[in-house]
Short mmCIF file of C-alpha atoms in Angstrom, two decimals:
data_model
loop_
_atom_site.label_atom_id
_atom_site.label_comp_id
_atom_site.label_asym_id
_atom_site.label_seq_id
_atom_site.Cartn_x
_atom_site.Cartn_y
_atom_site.Cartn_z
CA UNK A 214 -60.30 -191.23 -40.54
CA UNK A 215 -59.11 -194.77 -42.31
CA UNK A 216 -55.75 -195.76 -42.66
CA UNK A 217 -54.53 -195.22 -46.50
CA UNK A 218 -50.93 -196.27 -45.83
CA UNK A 219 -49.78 -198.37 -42.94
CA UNK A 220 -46.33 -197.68 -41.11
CA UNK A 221 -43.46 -199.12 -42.22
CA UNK A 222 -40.07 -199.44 -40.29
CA UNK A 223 -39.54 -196.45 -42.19
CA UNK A 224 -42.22 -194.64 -42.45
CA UNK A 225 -45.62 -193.41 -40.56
CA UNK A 226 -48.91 -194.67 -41.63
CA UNK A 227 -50.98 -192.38 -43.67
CA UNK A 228 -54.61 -191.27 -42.37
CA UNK A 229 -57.80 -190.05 -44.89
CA UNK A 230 -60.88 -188.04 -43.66
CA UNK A 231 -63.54 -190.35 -44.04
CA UNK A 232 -66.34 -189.28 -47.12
CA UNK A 233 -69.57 -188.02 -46.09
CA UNK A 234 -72.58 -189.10 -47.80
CA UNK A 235 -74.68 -186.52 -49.56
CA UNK A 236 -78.71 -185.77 -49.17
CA UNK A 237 -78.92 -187.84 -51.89
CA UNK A 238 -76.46 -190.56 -51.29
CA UNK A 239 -76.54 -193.45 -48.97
CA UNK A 240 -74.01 -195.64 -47.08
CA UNK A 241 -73.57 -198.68 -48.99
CA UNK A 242 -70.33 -200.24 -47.48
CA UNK A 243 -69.18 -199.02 -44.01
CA UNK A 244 -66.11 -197.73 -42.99
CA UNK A 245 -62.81 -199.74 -41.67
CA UNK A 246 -59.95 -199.01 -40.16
CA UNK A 247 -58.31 -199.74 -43.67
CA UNK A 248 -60.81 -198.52 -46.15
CA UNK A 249 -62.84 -195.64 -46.60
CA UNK A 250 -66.86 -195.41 -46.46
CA UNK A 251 -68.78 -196.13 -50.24
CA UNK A 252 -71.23 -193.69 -50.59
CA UNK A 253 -74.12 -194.49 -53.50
CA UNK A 254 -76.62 -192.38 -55.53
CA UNK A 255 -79.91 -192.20 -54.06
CA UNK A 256 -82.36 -193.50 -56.19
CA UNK A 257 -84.94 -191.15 -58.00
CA UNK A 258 -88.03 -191.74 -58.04
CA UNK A 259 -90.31 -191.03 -61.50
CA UNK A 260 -93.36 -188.79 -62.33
CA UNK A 261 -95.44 -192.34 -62.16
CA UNK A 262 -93.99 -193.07 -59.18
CA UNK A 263 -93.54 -192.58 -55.36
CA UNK A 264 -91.21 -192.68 -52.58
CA UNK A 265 -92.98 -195.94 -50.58
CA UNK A 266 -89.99 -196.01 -48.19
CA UNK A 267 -88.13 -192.89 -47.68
CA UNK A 268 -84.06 -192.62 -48.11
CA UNK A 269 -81.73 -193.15 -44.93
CA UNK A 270 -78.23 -192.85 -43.94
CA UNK A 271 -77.66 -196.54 -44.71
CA UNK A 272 -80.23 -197.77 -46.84
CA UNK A 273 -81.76 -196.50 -50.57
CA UNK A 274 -85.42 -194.91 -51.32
CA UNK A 275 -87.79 -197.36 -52.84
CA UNK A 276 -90.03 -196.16 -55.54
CA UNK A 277 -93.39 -197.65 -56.48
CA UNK A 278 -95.80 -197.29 -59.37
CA UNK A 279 -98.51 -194.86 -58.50
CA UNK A 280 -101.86 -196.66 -58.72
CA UNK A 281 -104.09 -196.02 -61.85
CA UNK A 282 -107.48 -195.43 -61.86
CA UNK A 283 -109.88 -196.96 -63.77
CA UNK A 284 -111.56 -193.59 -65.71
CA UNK A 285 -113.79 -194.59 -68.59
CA UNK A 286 -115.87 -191.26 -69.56
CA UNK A 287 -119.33 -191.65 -69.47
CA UNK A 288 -119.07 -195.11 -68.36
CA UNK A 289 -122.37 -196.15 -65.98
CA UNK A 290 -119.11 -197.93 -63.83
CA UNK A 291 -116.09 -197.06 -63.34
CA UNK A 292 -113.31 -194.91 -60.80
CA UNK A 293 -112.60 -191.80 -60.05
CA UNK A 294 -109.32 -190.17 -57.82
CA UNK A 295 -110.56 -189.30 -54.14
CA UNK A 296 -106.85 -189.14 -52.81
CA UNK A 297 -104.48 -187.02 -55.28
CA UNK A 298 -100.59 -188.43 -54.92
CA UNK A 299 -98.16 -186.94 -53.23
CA UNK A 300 -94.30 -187.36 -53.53
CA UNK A 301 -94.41 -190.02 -50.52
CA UNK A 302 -98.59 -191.39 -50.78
CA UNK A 303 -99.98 -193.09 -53.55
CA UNK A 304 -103.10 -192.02 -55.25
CA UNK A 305 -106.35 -193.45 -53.86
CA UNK A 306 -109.55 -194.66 -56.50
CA UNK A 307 -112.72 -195.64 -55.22
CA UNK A 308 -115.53 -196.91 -57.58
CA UNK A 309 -118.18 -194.55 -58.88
CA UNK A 310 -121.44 -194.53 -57.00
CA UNK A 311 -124.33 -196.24 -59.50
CA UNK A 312 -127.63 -194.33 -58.86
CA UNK A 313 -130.14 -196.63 -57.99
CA UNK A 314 -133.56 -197.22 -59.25
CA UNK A 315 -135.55 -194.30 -57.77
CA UNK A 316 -132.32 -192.04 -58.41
CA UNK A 317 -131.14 -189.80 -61.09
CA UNK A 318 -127.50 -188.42 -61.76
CA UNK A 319 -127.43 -184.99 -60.74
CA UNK A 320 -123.79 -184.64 -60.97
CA UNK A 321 -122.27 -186.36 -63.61
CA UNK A 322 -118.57 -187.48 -62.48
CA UNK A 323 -114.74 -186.73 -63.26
CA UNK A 324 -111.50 -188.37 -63.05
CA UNK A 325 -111.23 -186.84 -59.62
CA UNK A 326 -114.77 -186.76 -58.05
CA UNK A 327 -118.02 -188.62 -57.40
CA UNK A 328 -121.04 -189.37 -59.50
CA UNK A 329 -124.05 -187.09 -57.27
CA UNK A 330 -127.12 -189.34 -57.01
CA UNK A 331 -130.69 -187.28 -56.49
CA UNK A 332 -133.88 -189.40 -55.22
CA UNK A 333 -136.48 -188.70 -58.19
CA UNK A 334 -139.30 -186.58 -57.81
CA UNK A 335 -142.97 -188.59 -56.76
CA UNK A 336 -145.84 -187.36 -58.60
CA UNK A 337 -148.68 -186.72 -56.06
CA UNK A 338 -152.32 -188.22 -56.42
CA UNK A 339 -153.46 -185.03 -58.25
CA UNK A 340 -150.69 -184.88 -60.61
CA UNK A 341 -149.53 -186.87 -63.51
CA UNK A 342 -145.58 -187.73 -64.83
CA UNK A 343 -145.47 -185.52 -67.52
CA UNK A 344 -141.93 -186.00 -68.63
CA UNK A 345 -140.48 -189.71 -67.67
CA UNK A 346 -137.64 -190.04 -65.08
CA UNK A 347 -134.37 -190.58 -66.95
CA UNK A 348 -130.52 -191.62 -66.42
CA UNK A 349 -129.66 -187.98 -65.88
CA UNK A 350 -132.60 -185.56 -65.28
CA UNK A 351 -135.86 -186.12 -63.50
CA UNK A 352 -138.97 -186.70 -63.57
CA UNK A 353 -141.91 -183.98 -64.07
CA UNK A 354 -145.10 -183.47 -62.84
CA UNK A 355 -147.82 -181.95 -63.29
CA UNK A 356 -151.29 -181.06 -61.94
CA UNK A 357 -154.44 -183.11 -63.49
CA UNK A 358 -156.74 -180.88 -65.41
CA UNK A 359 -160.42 -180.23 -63.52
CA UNK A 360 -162.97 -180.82 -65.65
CA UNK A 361 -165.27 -177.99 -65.24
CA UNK A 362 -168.89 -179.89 -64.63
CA UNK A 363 -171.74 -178.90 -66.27
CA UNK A 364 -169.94 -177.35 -69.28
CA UNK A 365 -167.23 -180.24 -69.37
CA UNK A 366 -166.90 -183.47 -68.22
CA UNK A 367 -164.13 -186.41 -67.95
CA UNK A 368 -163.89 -187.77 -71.15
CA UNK A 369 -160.79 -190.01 -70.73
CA UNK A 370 -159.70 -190.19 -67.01
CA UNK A 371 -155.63 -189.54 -66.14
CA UNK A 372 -153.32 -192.27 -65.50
CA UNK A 373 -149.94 -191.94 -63.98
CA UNK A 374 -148.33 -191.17 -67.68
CA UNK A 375 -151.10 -188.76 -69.06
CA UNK A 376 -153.39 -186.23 -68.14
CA UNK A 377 -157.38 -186.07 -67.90
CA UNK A 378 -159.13 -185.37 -71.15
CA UNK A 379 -162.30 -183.22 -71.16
CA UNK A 380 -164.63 -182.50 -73.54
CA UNK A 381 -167.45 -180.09 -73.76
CA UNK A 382 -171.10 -181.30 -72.66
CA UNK A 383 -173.52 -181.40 -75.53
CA UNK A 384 -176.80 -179.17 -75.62
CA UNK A 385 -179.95 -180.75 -77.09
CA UNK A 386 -181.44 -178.17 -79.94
CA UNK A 387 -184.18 -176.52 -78.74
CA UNK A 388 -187.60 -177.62 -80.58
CA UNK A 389 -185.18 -180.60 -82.54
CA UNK A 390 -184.02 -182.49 -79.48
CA UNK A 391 -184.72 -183.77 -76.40
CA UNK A 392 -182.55 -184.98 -73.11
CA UNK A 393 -183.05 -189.35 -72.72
CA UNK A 394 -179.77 -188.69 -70.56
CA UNK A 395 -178.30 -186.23 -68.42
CA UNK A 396 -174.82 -185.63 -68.43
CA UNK A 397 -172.65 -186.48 -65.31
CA UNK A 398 -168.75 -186.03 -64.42
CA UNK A 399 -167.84 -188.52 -66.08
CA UNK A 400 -170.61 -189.50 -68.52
CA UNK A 401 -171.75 -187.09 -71.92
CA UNK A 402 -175.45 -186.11 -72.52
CA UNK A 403 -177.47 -187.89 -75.03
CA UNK A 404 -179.72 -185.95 -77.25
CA UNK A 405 -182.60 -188.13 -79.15
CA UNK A 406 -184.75 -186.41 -82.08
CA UNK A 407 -188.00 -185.25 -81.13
CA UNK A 408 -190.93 -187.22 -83.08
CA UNK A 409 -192.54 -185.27 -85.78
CA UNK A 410 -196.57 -186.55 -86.10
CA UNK A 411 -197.08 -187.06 -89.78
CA UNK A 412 -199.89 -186.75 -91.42
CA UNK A 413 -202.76 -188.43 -89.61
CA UNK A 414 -201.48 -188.43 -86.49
CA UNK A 415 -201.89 -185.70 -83.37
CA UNK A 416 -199.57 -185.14 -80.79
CA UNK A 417 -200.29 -186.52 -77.46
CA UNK A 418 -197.74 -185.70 -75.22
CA UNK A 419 -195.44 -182.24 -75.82
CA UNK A 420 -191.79 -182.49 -76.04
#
């Protein structure tokens, strides 16, 4: 209690129950013997905001801006939200991962998750990239075509961007042509016209 009226010669002092603060109310001036306790509005803290020091008996909330991430869609840089807010945390960004060289984005990222990096497929020594590692997807391979010697034979060899070309191994006409050079893997068969004896002339040597 506080004294509202103080004794007189006449009279007997007058006593008050003290207030009581609220949930949502705070002591802002203290109690004397002579005046009552001031009890003040808690303050409220906004949807952009959170409680970064939490209300007492004697002393106000304090609210603070809730941290904003940087979200740009389809940016190669960026944030995202790994922490969501609560009523008493701020939110937590972190930057987006950047896939690195040998890396493709396999998960493409929101405002409240990761970009998910993938190390790109290798093409082995018997295959060739058949479709080119990109930003998001990977690369493809695929096998090297065999040649199949003596009916083919290499006619351009692969590289790491294309595939072996083969062509079919020429026969000489029979009675027309005749081999000067046998094919290999990697080498076509040359044909050369056999010599016709004109008039006046025998043949020596058969083709």
């Amino acid at each position: 209690q506080y004294e509202v009226t103080a004794k007189t010669a006449t009279s007997d002092r007058t006593c008050a129950a003290l207030s009581v603060c609220s949930a949502e109310e705070y002591e802002g001036v203290q109690p004397t013997l002579r005046n009552d306790r001031q009890c003040f509005p808690a303050t409220s803290c906004g949807r952009d905001q959170y409680e970064s020091q939490a209300l007492t008996a004697t002393t106000d909330r304090s609210c603070t801006f809730l941290s904003v991430c940087n979200i740009v869609a389809q940016a190669e840089s960026g944030e995202y939200e790994s922490v969501q807010p609560t009523t008493t945390s701020d939110r937590i960004c972190k930057n987006l991962t950047v896939c690195r060289v040998n890396e493709y984005e396999s998960t493409p990222p929101t405002p409240d998750s990761d970009r998910g990096c993938t190390i790109a497929t290798s093409c082995g020594p018997l295959e060739w990239e058949s479709t080119p590692l990109r930003t998001h997807s990977d690369r493809e391979c695929t096998a090297v075509t065999v040649c199949e010697f003596p009916s083919t034979y290499e006619y351009r060899a692969p590289s790491n961007t294309s595939d072996r070309v083969c062509a079919d191994v020429l026969d000489c006409k029979p009675s027309l042509e005749w081999e000067k050079v046998a094919p290999t893997r990697r080498s076509q068969r040359i044909c050369i016209a056999i010599t016709s004896c004109g008039a006046g002339t025998y043949e020596m040597v058969p083709a």
